[in-house]
Coordinates of C-alpha atoms in Angstrom, one line a residue:
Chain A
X1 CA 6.8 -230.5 -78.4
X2 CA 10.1 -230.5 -77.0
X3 CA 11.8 -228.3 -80.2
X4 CA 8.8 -225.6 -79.4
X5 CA 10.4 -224.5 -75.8
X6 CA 13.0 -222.2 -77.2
X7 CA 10.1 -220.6 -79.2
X8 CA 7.7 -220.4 -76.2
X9 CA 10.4 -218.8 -73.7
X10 CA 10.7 -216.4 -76.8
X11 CA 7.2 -215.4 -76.7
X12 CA 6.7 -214.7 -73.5
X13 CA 9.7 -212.7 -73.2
X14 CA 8.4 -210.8 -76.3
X15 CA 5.2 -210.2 -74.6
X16 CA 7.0 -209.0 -71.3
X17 CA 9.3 -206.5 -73.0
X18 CA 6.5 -205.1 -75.7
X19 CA 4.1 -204.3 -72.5
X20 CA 7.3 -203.6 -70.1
X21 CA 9.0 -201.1 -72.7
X22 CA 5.7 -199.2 -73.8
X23 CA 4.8 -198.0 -70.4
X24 CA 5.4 -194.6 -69.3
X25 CA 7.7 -194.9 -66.8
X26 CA 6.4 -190.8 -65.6
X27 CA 2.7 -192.2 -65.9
X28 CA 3.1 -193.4 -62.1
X29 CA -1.4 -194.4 -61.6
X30 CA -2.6 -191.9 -58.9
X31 CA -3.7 -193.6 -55.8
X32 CA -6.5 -190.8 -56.0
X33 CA -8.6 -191.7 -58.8
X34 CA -12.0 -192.8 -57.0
X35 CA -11.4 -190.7 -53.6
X36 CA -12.3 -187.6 -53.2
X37 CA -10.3 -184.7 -54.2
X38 CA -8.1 -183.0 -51.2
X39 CA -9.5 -179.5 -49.9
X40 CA -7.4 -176.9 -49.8
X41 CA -7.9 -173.1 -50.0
X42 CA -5.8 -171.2 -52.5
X43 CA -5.6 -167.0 -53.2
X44 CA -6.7 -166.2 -56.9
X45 CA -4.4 -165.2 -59.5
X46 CA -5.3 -161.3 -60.2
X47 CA -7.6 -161.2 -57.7
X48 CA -6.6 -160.7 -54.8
X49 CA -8.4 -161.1 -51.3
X50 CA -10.3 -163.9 -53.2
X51 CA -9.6 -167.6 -52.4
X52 CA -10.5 -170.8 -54.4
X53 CA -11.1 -174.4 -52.5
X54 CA -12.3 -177.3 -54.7
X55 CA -15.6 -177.4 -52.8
X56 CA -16.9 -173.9 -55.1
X57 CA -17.0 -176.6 -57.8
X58 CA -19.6 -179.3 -56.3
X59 CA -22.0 -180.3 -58.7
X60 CA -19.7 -179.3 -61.6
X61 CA -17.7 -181.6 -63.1
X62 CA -14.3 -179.9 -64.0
X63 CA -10.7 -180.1 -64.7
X64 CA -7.6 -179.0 -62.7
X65 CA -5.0 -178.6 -64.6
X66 CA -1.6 -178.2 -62.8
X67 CA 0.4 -175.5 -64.4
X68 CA 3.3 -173.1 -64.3
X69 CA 4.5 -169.9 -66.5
X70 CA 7.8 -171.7 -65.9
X71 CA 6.4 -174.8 -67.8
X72 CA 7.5 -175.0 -71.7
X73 CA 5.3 -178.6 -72.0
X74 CA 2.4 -176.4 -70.3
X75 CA 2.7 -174.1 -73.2
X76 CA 2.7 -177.2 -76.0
X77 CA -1.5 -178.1 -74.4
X78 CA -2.3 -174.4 -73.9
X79 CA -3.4 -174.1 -77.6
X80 CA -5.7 -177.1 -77.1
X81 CA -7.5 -175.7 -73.6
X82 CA -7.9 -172.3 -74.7
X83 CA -9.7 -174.4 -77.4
X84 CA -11.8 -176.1 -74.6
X85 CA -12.6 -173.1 -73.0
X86 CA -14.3 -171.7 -76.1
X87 CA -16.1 -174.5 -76.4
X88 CA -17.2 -174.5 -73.2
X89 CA -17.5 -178.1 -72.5
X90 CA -16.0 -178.1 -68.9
X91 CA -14.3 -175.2 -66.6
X92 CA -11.0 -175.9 -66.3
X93 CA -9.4 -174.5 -63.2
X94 CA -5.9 -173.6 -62.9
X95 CA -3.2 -174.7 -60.5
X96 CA -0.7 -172.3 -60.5
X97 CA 2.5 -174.5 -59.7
X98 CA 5.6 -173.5 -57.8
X99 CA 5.2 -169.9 -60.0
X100 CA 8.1 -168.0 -57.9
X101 CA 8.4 -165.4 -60.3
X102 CA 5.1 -164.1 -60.1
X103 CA 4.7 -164.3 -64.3
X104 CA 1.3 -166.4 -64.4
X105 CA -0.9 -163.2 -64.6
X106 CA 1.1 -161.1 -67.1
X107 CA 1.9 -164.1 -68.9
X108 CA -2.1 -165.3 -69.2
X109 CA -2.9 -162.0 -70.1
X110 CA -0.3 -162.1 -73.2
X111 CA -1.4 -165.9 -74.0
X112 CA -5.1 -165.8 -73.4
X113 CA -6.4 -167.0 -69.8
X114 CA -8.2 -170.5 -70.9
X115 CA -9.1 -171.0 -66.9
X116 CA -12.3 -170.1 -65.3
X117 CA -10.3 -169.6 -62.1
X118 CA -6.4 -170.0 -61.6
X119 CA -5.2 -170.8 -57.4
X120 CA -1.9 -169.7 -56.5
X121 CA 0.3 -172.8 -55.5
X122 CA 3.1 -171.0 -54.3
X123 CA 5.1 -173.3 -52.1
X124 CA 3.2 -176.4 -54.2
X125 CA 2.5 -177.9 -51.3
X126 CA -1.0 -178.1 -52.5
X127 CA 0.9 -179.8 -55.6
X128 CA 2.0 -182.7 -53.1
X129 CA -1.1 -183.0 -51.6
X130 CA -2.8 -184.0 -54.8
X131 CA 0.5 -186.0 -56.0
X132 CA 1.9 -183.9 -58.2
X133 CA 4.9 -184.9 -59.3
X134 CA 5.7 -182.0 -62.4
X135 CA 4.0 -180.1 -65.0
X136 CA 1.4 -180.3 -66.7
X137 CA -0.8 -182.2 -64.7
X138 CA -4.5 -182.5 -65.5
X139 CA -7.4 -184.6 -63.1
X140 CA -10.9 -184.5 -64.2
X141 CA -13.5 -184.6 -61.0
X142 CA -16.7 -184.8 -60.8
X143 CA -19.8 -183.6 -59.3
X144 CA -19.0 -185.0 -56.0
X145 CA -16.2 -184.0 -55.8
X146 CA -14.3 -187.3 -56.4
X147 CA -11.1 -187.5 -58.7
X148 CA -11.5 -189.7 -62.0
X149 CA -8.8 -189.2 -63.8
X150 CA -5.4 -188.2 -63.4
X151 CA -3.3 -187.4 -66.8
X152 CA 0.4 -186.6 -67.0
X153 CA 1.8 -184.4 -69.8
X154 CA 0.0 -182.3 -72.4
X155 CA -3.4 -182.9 -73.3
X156 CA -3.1 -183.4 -77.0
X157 CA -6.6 -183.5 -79.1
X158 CA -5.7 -187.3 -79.8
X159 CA -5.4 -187.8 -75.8
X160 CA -8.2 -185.7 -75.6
X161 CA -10.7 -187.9 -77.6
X162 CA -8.8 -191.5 -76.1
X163 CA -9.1 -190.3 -72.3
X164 CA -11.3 -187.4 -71.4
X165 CA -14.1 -187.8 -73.9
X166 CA -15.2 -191.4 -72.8
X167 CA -14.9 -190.4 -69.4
X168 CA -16.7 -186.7 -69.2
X169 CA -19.7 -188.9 -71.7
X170 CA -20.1 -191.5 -69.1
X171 CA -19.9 -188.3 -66.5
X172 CA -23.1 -186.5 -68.4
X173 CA -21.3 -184.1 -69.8
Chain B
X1 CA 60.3 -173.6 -45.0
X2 CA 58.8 -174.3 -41.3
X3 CA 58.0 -170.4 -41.1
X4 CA 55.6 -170.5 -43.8
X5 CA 54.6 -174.3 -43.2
X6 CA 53.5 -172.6 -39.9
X7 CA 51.5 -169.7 -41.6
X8 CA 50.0 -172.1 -43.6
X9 CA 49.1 -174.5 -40.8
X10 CA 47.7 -171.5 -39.2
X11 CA 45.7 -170.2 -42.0
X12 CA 44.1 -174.0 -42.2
X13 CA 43.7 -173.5 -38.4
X14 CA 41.3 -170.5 -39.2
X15 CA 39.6 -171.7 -41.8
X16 CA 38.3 -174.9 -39.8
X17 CA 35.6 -173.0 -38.1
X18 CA 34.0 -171.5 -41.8
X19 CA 34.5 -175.6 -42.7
X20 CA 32.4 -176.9 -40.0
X21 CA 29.9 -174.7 -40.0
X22 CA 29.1 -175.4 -44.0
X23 CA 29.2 -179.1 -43.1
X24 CA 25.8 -179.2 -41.4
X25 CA 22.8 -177.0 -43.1
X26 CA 19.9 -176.7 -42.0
X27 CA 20.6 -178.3 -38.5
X28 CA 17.9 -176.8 -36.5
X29 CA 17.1 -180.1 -34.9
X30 CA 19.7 -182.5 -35.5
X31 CA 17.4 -185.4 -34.3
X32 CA 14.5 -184.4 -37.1
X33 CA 17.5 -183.9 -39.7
X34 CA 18.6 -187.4 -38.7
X35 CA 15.3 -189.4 -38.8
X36 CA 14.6 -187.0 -42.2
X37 CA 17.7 -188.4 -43.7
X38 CA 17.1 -191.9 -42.8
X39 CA 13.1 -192.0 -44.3
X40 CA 14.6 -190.0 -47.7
X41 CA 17.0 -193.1 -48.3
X42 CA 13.9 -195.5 -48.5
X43 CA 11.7 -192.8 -50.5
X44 CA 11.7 -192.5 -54.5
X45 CA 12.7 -188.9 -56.2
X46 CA 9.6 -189.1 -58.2
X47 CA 11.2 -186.7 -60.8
X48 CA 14.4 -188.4 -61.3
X49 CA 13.3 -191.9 -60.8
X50 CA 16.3 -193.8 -59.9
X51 CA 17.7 -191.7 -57.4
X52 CA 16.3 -191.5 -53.8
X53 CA 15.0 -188.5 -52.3
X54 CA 18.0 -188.1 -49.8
X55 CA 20.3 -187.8 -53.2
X56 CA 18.3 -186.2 -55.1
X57 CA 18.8 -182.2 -55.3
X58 CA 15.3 -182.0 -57.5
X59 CA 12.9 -178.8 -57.1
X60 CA 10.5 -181.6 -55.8
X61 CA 12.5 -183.9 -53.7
X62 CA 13.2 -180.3 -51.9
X63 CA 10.0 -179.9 -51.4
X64 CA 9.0 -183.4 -50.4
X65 CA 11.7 -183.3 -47.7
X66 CA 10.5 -179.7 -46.6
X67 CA 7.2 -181.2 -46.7
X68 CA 8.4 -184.6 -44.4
X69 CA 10.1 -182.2 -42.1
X70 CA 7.7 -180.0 -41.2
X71 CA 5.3 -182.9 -40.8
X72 CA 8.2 -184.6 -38.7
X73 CA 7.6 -181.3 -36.0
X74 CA 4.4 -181.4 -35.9
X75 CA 5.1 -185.0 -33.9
X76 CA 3.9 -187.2 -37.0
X77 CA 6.3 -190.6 -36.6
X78 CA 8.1 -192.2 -39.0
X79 CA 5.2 -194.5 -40.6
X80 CA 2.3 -191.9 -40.8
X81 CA 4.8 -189.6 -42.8
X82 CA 5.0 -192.8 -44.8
X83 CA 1.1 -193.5 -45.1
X84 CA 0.6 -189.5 -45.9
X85 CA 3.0 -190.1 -48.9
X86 CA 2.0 -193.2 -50.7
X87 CA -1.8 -192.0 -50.2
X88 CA -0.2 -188.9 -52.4
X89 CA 2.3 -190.4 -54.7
X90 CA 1.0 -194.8 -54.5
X91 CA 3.4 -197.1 -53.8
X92 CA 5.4 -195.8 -56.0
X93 CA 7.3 -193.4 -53.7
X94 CA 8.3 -196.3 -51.5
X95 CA 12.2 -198.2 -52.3
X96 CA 11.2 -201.2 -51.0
X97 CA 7.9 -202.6 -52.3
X98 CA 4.8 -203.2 -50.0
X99 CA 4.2 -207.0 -50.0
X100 CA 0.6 -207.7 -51.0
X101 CA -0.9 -209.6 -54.0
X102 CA -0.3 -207.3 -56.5
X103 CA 3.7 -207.1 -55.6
X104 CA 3.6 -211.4 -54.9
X105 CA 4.8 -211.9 -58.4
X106 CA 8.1 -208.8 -57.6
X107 CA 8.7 -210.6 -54.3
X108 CA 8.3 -214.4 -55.4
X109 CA 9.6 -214.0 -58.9
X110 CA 12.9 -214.6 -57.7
X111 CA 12.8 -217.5 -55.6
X112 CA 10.3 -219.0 -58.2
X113 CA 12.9 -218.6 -61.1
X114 CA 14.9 -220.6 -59.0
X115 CA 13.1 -223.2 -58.6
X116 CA 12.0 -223.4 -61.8
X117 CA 15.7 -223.6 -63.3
X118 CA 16.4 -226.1 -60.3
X119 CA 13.6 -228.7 -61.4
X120 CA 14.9 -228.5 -64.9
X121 CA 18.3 -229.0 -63.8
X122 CA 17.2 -231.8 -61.5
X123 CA 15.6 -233.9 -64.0
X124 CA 17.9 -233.6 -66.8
X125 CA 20.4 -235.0 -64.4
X126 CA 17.6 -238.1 -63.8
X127 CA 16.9 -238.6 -66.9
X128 CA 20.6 -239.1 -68.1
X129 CA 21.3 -241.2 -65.6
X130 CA 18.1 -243.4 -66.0
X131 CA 19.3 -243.7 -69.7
X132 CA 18.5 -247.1 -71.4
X133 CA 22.3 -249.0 -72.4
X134 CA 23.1 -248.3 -76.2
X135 CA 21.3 -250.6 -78.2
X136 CA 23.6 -252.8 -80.2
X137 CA 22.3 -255.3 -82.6
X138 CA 24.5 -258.5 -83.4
X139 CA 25.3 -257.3 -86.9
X140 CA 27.0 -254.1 -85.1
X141 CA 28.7 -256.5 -82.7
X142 CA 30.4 -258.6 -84.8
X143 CA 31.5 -255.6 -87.3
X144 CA 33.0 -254.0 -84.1
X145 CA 34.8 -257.3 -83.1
X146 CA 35.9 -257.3 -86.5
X147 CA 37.1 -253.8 -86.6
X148 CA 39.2 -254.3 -83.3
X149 CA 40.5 -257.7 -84.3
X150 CA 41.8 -255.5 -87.5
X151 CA 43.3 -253.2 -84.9
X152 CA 45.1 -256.2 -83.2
X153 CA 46.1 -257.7 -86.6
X154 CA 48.6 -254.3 -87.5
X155 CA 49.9 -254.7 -83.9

C-alpha cells in the first residue's frame, strides 16, 4: 500500500492540472444565465429616431451578439452568422460595442448585415450592464426574456453544434 | 556658474505650477476620486486578468471606473457599487474571494495542507521513536563479539 503513495499524490495532481490548465481562463461563467436579461433602450444602427430594448423580443427566443467594426475576432464568426441568418433559425440582434468611429453601418453594408436589428452601444455602458467583458460576446435568451447562455469568442460551427444547438432544441426552436 | 544655477532654479520654479497641475486628473471631487481609487485596488481588470482595475489602463477598466464613479455621485456607497458589479461580472471581479461553500476549499486549502503535512510529520516522528530494538539473534552476537575481540587482538 505504502509504495502506491507517490503514485496517488501523482494522480491527483494530474487530475488537478489537466482540468486546472484546460479552462479558459477568459470564459469567466456569467452570473446571468437564469435571470432575466437587463433592459435597456438603445438607438438603431441606420435608423435613426428608432430605438431597440430587449423587451421587442418577448416571446422570441434570440441571440445578442456583442459586436464591434473595431473587432478582428468579430469578423472570424461573421461568416458563420450571416450563415444563421439565411437559415433563419433565430434573429440575432446586434450590440454594437464601444463603435467610436461610427464604421458599423458602412462596414455591414460592405460585409453583409447578418442582424435583424443592430443597438448602438456607444459608451458600452449597456456592455457592462450585461457583463461584457470584450468582443465577441454572444447570449442566447429566451421567450421570457431570461438569459441561457452566455458564450465568449467566436461562434465556430463546431461551438455551434456543442453549445447552441442542444440548448435552442430544448428551447423549441 | 551661480548666475545660470539661478536661471535654472528659476526656470524649475516656473515649471512647478504645469507639474502639479498634471499630477492630479480628473480631480473633480477628490473625496469620490479617493474612495474610487481605494474600491479599484480590490476590483479585477477583467481584460488583463492579473492586474487590478486601479493599474490597469484597459479600454474596459476605463470604463468600469467611469462607470463606479458616476455611480459613486449618484450617493451609491462603497458595497452596493460592489453588489452592482459582481451581479455583472460574478465573483470574479472581486481580489479577495467571497467566503461561501463554493470558495471553502480556496480559503481552507491552506490551513488544511498544513495540517495534513503536520500529521504526517507527527507520526513519522512517533513511529521512529516507538521502534522495536534491532533484533539480534545469538549466532550474530557471538560473530560480533568475535569480530571485536579480532579488533582487540591487532591492538
Amino acid at each position: 500500500m505504502k509504495r502506491f503513495i507517490p503514485f496517488i499524490v501523482f494522480v491527483v495532481l494530474a487530475v488537478f492540472f489537466y482540468v486546472g490548465l484546460s479552462l479558459n481562463p477568459r470564459e469567466v461563467p456569467s452570473p446571468f444565465i437564469g435571470k432575466p436579461a437587463p433592459a435597456f433602450s438603445l438607438p438603431v444602427v441606420g435608423e435613426p429616431g428608432r430605438s431597440f430594448g430587449p423587451e421587442q423580443m418577448r416571446g422570441k427566443v434570440w441571440l445578442l451578439n456583442v459586436w464591434a467594426p473595431w473587432c478582428v475576432a468579430c469578423r472570424q464568426e461573421h461568416g458563420f452568422l450571416m450563415q444563421l441568418a439565411r437559415s433563419g433559425a433565430v434573429p440575432i440582434v446586434g450590440l454594437n460595442w464601444k463603435d467610436k468611429d461610427r464604421e458599423a453601418e458602412v462596414l455591414l453594408a460592405q460585409v453583409g448585415n447578418p442582424y435583424f436589428v443592430v443597438a448602438d452601444d456607444l459608451d458600452g455602458r449597456v456592455g457592462i450592464d450585461y457583463g461584457v467583458t470584450g468582443t465577441p460576446e454572444t447570449y442566447v435568451i429566451d421567450r421570457e426574456g431570461i438569459v441561457r447562455l452566455k458564450h465568449i469568442s467566436p461562434i465556430t460551427p463546431e461551438v455551434w453544434k456543442a453549445k447552441f444547438e442542444p440548448l435552442l432544441k430544448e428551447l423549441g426552436v | 556658474m551661480s548666475h545660470s544655477c539661478l536661471i535654472a532654479l528659476l526656470c524649475g520654479l516656473l515649471a512647478l505650477p504645469a507639474w502639479a497641475g498634471e499630477a492630479q486628473p480628473n480631480a473633480e471631487d477628490p473625496v469620490i476620486e479617493q474612495r474610487l481609487n481605494r474600491l479599484a485596488e480590490d476590483l479585477r481588470c477583467l481584460v488583463c486578468q492579473n492586474e487590478s482595475l486601479a493599474g490597469s489602463r484597459a479600454d474596459l477598466a476605463e470604463d468600469l471606473r467611469r462607470e463606479i464613479r458616476q455611480q459613486m455621485k449618484a450617493g451609491k456607497n462603497d458595497q452596493e457599487v460592489i453588489d452592482y458589479l459582481t451581479s455583472r461580472y460574478g465573483d470574479f471581479v472581486l481580489y479577495k474571494p467571497p467566503f461561501k461553500p463554493v470558495t471553502f476549499l480556496l480559503w481552507f486549502g491552506p490551513a488544511l495542507f498544513v495540517t495534513i503535512g503536520a500529521v504526517v510529520w507527527f507520526v513519522t516522528l512517533r513511529r521512529r521513536r516507538t521502534l522495536p530494538p534491532p533484533q539480534i539473534d545469538e549466532a550474530k552476537r557471538q560473530q560480533a563479539a568475535r569480530l571485536l575481540a579480532e579488533e582487540e587482538d591487532k591492538a
